[in-house]
Tab-separated table of C-alpha atoms and ligand atoms in Angstrom:
chain	number	residue	atom	x	y	z
F	13	MET	CA	13.231	14.477	-24.990
F	14	SER	CA	16.693	13.441	-23.797
F	15	GLU	CA	17.035	10.223	-21.779
F	16	TYR	CA	18.981	12.347	-19.286
F	17	GLN	CA	16.193	14.954	-18.982
F	18	GLU	CA	15.624	14.337	-15.259
F	19	TYR	CA	19.274	15.157	-14.447
F	20	GLN	CA	19.463	18.081	-16.873
F	21	GLN	CA	16.313	19.547	-15.325
F	22	LEU	CA	17.784	19.154	-11.823
F	23	VAL	CA	20.914	21.082	-12.876
F	24	VAL	CA	18.797	23.877	-14.447
F	25	ASP	CA	16.521	24.179	-11.397
F	26	THR	CA	19.470	24.199	-8.986
F	27	ALA	CA	21.418	26.787	-11.016
F	28	LYS	CA	18.379	29.095	-10.995
F	29	ASP	CA	17.755	28.551	-7.295
F	30	LEU	CA	21.405	29.382	-6.444
F	31	THR	CA	21.288	32.456	-8.703
F	32	HIS	CA	18.131	33.727	-7.000
F	33	LYS	CA	19.758	33.170	-3.601
F	34	GLY	CA	22.793	35.202	-4.725
F	35	PHE	CA	25.311	32.341	-4.600
F	36	LEU	CA	25.828	32.232	-8.368
F	37	SER	CA	26.013	35.374	-10.454
F	38	ALA	CA	26.504	36.163	-14.137
F	39	THR	CA	28.217	33.070	-15.586
F	40	GLY	CA	30.620	32.416	-12.665
F	41	GLY	CA	30.733	28.939	-11.106
F	42	ASN	CA	29.338	25.618	-12.322
F	43	LEU	CA	27.527	22.564	-10.988
F	44	SER	CA	27.055	18.926	-11.822
F	45	VAL	CA	25.179	15.782	-10.817
F	46	ARG	CA	26.306	12.178	-11.250
F	47	ILE	CA	24.120	10.003	-13.485
F	48	PRO	CA	24.039	6.468	-12.083
F	49	GLY	CA	24.373	3.667	-14.566
F	50	ILE	CA	26.285	5.495	-17.293
F	51	LYS	CA	29.446	6.415	-15.372
F	52	GLY	CA	28.848	10.019	-16.317
F	53	PHE	CA	27.386	13.310	-15.161
F	54	ALA	CA	25.302	16.322	-16.214
F	55	ILE	CA	27.037	19.712	-15.969
F	56	THR	CA	26.310	23.372	-16.717
F	57	PRO	CA	27.579	24.689	-20.056
F	58	SER	CA	30.485	27.097	-20.424
F	59	ASN	CA	29.815	30.816	-20.200
F	60	TYR	CA	26.025	30.846	-20.422
F	61	ASP	CA	23.476	32.808	-18.387
F	62	TYR	CA	21.939	30.621	-15.633
F	63	LEU	CA	18.580	32.340	-15.887
F	64	LYS	CA	18.285	31.521	-19.604
F	65	MET	CA	19.163	27.831	-19.226
F	66	ILE	CA	16.841	25.048	-20.342
F	67	PRO	CA	17.508	21.288	-19.917
F	68	GLU	CA	18.869	20.936	-23.486
F	69	ASP	CA	21.649	23.394	-22.580
F	70	ILE	CA	22.994	21.070	-19.887
F	71	CYS	CA	25.876	18.877	-21.072
F	72	VAL	CA	26.007	15.158	-20.366
F	73	LEU	CA	29.522	13.673	-20.340
F	74	ASP	CA	31.075	10.360	-19.436
F	75	MET	CA	33.989	10.327	-16.972
F	76	GLU	CA	36.461	10.587	-19.870
F	77	LEU	CA	34.552	13.734	-20.958
F	78	ASN	CA	33.083	12.239	-24.136
F	79	PRO	CA	29.815	14.092	-24.899
F	80	LEU	CA	26.620	12.040	-24.485
F	81	GLY	CA	24.023	14.808	-24.592
F	82	GLY	CA	23.317	18.531	-24.524
F	83	GLU	CA	23.791	21.143	-27.200
F	84	ARG	CA	26.378	23.472	-25.696
F	85	ARG	CA	30.078	23.418	-24.857
F	86	PRO	CA	30.560	22.023	-21.309
F	87	SER	CA	32.030	24.086	-18.470
F	88	VAL	CA	35.814	24.517	-18.629
F	89	GLU	CA	35.885	22.919	-15.172
F	90	SER	CA	34.388	19.608	-16.402
F	91	THR	CA	37.722	17.822	-15.878
F	92	MET	CA	37.715	18.994	-12.254
F	93	HIS	CA	34.181	17.628	-11.729
F	94	ALA	CA	35.100	14.277	-13.323
F	95	ALA	CA	38.211	14.032	-11.141
F	96	ILE	CA	36.118	14.627	-7.989
F	97	PHE	CA	33.477	12.027	-8.985
F	98	LYS	CA	36.294	9.521	-9.582
F	99	ALA	CA	38.099	10.316	-6.325
F	100	ARG	CA	34.913	10.393	-4.215
F	101	PRO	CA	32.359	7.632	-4.970
F	102	ASP	CA	30.337	9.018	-2.016
F	103	VAL	CA	29.732	12.288	-3.904
F	104	ASN	CA	26.832	12.611	-6.361
F	105	ALA	CA	26.553	16.408	-6.598
F	106	ILE	CA	29.162	19.147	-6.956
F	107	ILE	CA	28.615	22.910	-6.782
F	108	HIS	CA	31.406	25.371	-7.511
F	109	THR	CA	30.579	28.996	-6.624
F	110	HIS	CA	32.432	32.280	-6.478
F	111	GLN	CA	30.512	33.175	-3.273
F	112	VAL	CA	31.970	36.144	-1.429
F	113	TYR	CA	32.744	35.246	2.203
F	114	PRO	CA	34.560	31.931	1.688
F	115	SER	CA	36.452	33.536	-1.225
F	116	THR	CA	37.564	36.319	1.136
F	117	LEU	CA	38.955	33.800	3.655
F	118	ALA	CA	40.933	32.139	0.861
F	119	LEU	CA	42.446	35.540	0.007
F	120	ILE	CA	43.932	35.802	3.504
F	121	GLY	CA	44.837	32.083	3.709
F	122	LYS	CA	42.478	31.225	6.578
F	123	PRO	CA	40.929	27.730	6.505
F	124	ILE	CA	37.758	27.512	8.639
F	125	PRO	CA	38.325	25.376	11.745
F	126	ALA	CA	35.468	23.466	13.433
F	127	LEU	CA	33.361	26.368	14.753
F	128	PHE	CA	29.811	24.961	14.802
F	129	ASP	CA	28.323	21.449	15.231
F	130	GLU	CA	26.179	21.975	12.120
F	131	GLN	CA	29.265	22.929	10.089
F	132	VAL	CA	31.081	19.670	10.856
F	133	ARG	CA	27.910	17.599	10.423
F	134	PHE	CA	27.537	18.801	6.814
F	135	LEU	CA	30.856	20.255	5.652
F	136	GLY	CA	33.398	18.099	7.474
F	137	ARG	CA	36.130	18.566	10.093
F	138	SER	CA	37.375	21.867	8.633
F	139	VAL	CA	37.045	23.878	5.440
F	140	ASN	CA	40.509	23.638	3.965
F	141	ILE	CA	42.162	25.813	1.357
F	142	ILE	CA	43.077	24.511	-2.071
F	143	PRO	CA	46.130	26.396	-3.377
F	144	TYR	CA	45.781	28.540	-6.468
F	145	ALA	CA	45.941	27.075	-9.969
F	146	PRO	CA	44.399	28.666	-13.065
F	147	SER	CA	40.823	27.611	-14.046
F	148	GLY	CA	40.514	24.802	-16.542
F	149	THR	CA	44.119	23.604	-16.113
F	150	GLY	CA	45.473	20.141	-15.351
F	151	MET	CA	47.292	21.647	-12.394
F	152	LEU	CA	43.986	22.690	-10.768
F	153	VAL	CA	42.449	19.254	-11.429
F	154	LYS	CA	45.420	17.497	-9.799
F	155	THR	CA	45.427	19.793	-6.777
F	156	VAL	CA	41.663	19.487	-6.238
F	157	ALA	CA	41.664	15.671	-6.630
F	158	LYS	CA	44.392	15.429	-3.988
F	159	HIS	CA	42.570	17.655	-1.479
F	160	VAL	CA	39.112	16.037	-1.692
F	161	GLY	CA	40.681	12.785	-0.448
F	162	ASP	CA	40.235	14.042	3.144
F	163	HIS	CA	36.462	13.378	2.821
F	164	ASN	CA	35.297	16.857	3.737
F	165	ASN	CA	32.417	18.404	1.770
F	166	ALA	CA	33.574	22.023	1.462
F	167	TYR	CA	36.770	23.668	0.282
F	168	ILE	CA	37.861	27.177	-0.537
F	169	MET	CA	39.986	27.804	-3.580
F	170	THR	CA	42.634	30.519	-3.352
F	171	ASN	CA	41.890	33.588	-5.487
F	172	HIS	CA	38.907	31.774	-6.953
F	173	GLY	CA	35.871	30.550	-4.980
F	174	ALA	CA	34.333	27.609	-3.155
F	175	LEU	CA	33.655	23.937	-3.814
F	176	LEU	CA	30.754	22.045	-2.187
F	177	LEU	CA	30.182	18.297	-2.391
F	178	ALA	CA	27.301	16.081	-1.246
F	179	GLY	CA	25.577	12.749	-1.693
F	180	GLU	CA	22.654	14.514	-3.375
F	181	MET	CA	21.980	17.903	-4.962
F	182	GLU	CA	19.567	19.170	-2.328
F	183	ARG	CA	22.233	18.651	0.325
F	184	ALA	CA	24.897	20.350	-1.818
F	185	VAL	CA	22.669	23.457	-2.040
F	186	HIS	CA	22.235	23.346	1.740
F	187	ASN	CA	26.039	23.111	2.086
F	188	VAL	CA	26.512	26.282	0.021
F	189	ALA	CA	24.416	28.200	2.572
F	190	VAL	CA	26.090	26.572	5.586
F	191	LEU	CA	29.507	27.519	4.198
F	192	GLU	CA	28.465	31.123	3.573
F	193	LYS	CA	27.210	31.472	7.152
F	194	CYS	CA	30.335	29.908	8.699
F	195	ALA	CA	32.667	31.984	6.521
F	196	LEU	CA	30.905	35.221	7.456
F	197	ALA	CA	30.880	34.392	11.184
F	198	TYR	CA	34.582	33.447	11.095
F	199	LEU	CA	35.512	36.557	9.151
F	200	LEU	CA	33.676	38.788	11.642
F	201	ALA	CA	35.273	36.952	14.577
F	202	LEU	CA	38.747	37.411	13.038
F	203	CYS	CA	38.052	41.124	12.543
F	204	THR	CA	37.612	41.618	16.298
F	205	GLY	CA	41.169	40.413	16.914
F	206	GLU	CA	39.860	38.308	19.845
F	207	LYS	CA	40.602	34.603	20.326
F	208	VAL	CA	38.182	32.467	18.258
F	209	SER	CA	36.559	29.592	20.133
F	210	HIS	CA	36.333	26.130	18.457
F	211	ILE	CA	33.911	23.290	19.281
F	212	PRO	CA	35.394	20.532	21.497
F	213	LEU	CA	37.385	17.891	19.621
F	214	ALA	CA	35.142	15.025	20.814
F	215	VAL	CA	32.021	16.806	19.511
F	216	ARG	CA	33.765	17.446	16.197
F	217	GLU	CA	34.609	13.763	15.799
F	218	ILE	CA	31.041	12.630	16.612
F	219	ALA	CA	29.578	15.062	14.038
F	220	PHE	CA	32.108	14.016	11.400
F	221	ALA	CA	31.401	10.307	12.034
F	222	LYS	CA	27.687	10.973	11.368
F	223	LEU	CA	28.536	12.729	8.103
F	224	ARG	CA	30.752	9.851	6.963
F	225	LYS	CA	28.085	7.294	7.844
F	226	ASP	CA	25.502	9.174	5.754
F	227	GLN	CA	27.776	9.502	2.833
F	228	LYS	CA	29.151	5.970	2.733
F	229	LYS	CA	25.623	4.867	1.735
F	230	TYR	CA	26.028	6.772	-1.516
F	231	GLY	CA	29.541	5.441	-2.038
F	232	LYS	CA	28.267	1.850	-2.033
F	233	GLU	CA	25.938	2.576	-4.945
F	234	ASN	CA	28.649	3.974	-7.249
S	23	ZN	ZN1	35.330	29.248	-10.882
């Protein structure tokens, strides 16, 4: 049994859970969890069916992407995950999906403003758009690393998908669902052509302060 079994199992269980909920499909997307103590992380393998995955399939890499465990080739987005873990010590779990509604908003260049208290409490002040760069390229890594510096927990990637961050995996899964709900509500509101109402600025700042307080705890440990 691998010394990283606990983290590999968490990645397998989460990938299956997200597949059953419809947020991951086929081999699209990827997810990772930071492994404290080794300056590394466990990540889904490249191009492999989520429902067939077992812990041994999950790759363990250090932050320079040297392999430490797992039998498969790591996701092509491993450099992006490493860059986020380096840029955001408060983040221990990353989920990248190709989920439909946020992806649709990215297609029409609409970031999600602060619409719901719950959204800001978990996803941040707004869900911003990361400009297009091809998957697996240095250009995408650089662009993503720059954007996550605003300390939000959700982003939409133009012509690609969504990116969710959190202090722990359970919360990252929750964030995937919160983002889907907000994106759908915003999309429907935009379709009416009516003015879209935002939450008051003061409420937004209180919710965001709570999120930052929660997450700084994790940052201190890394
Ligand atoms: Zn992708």
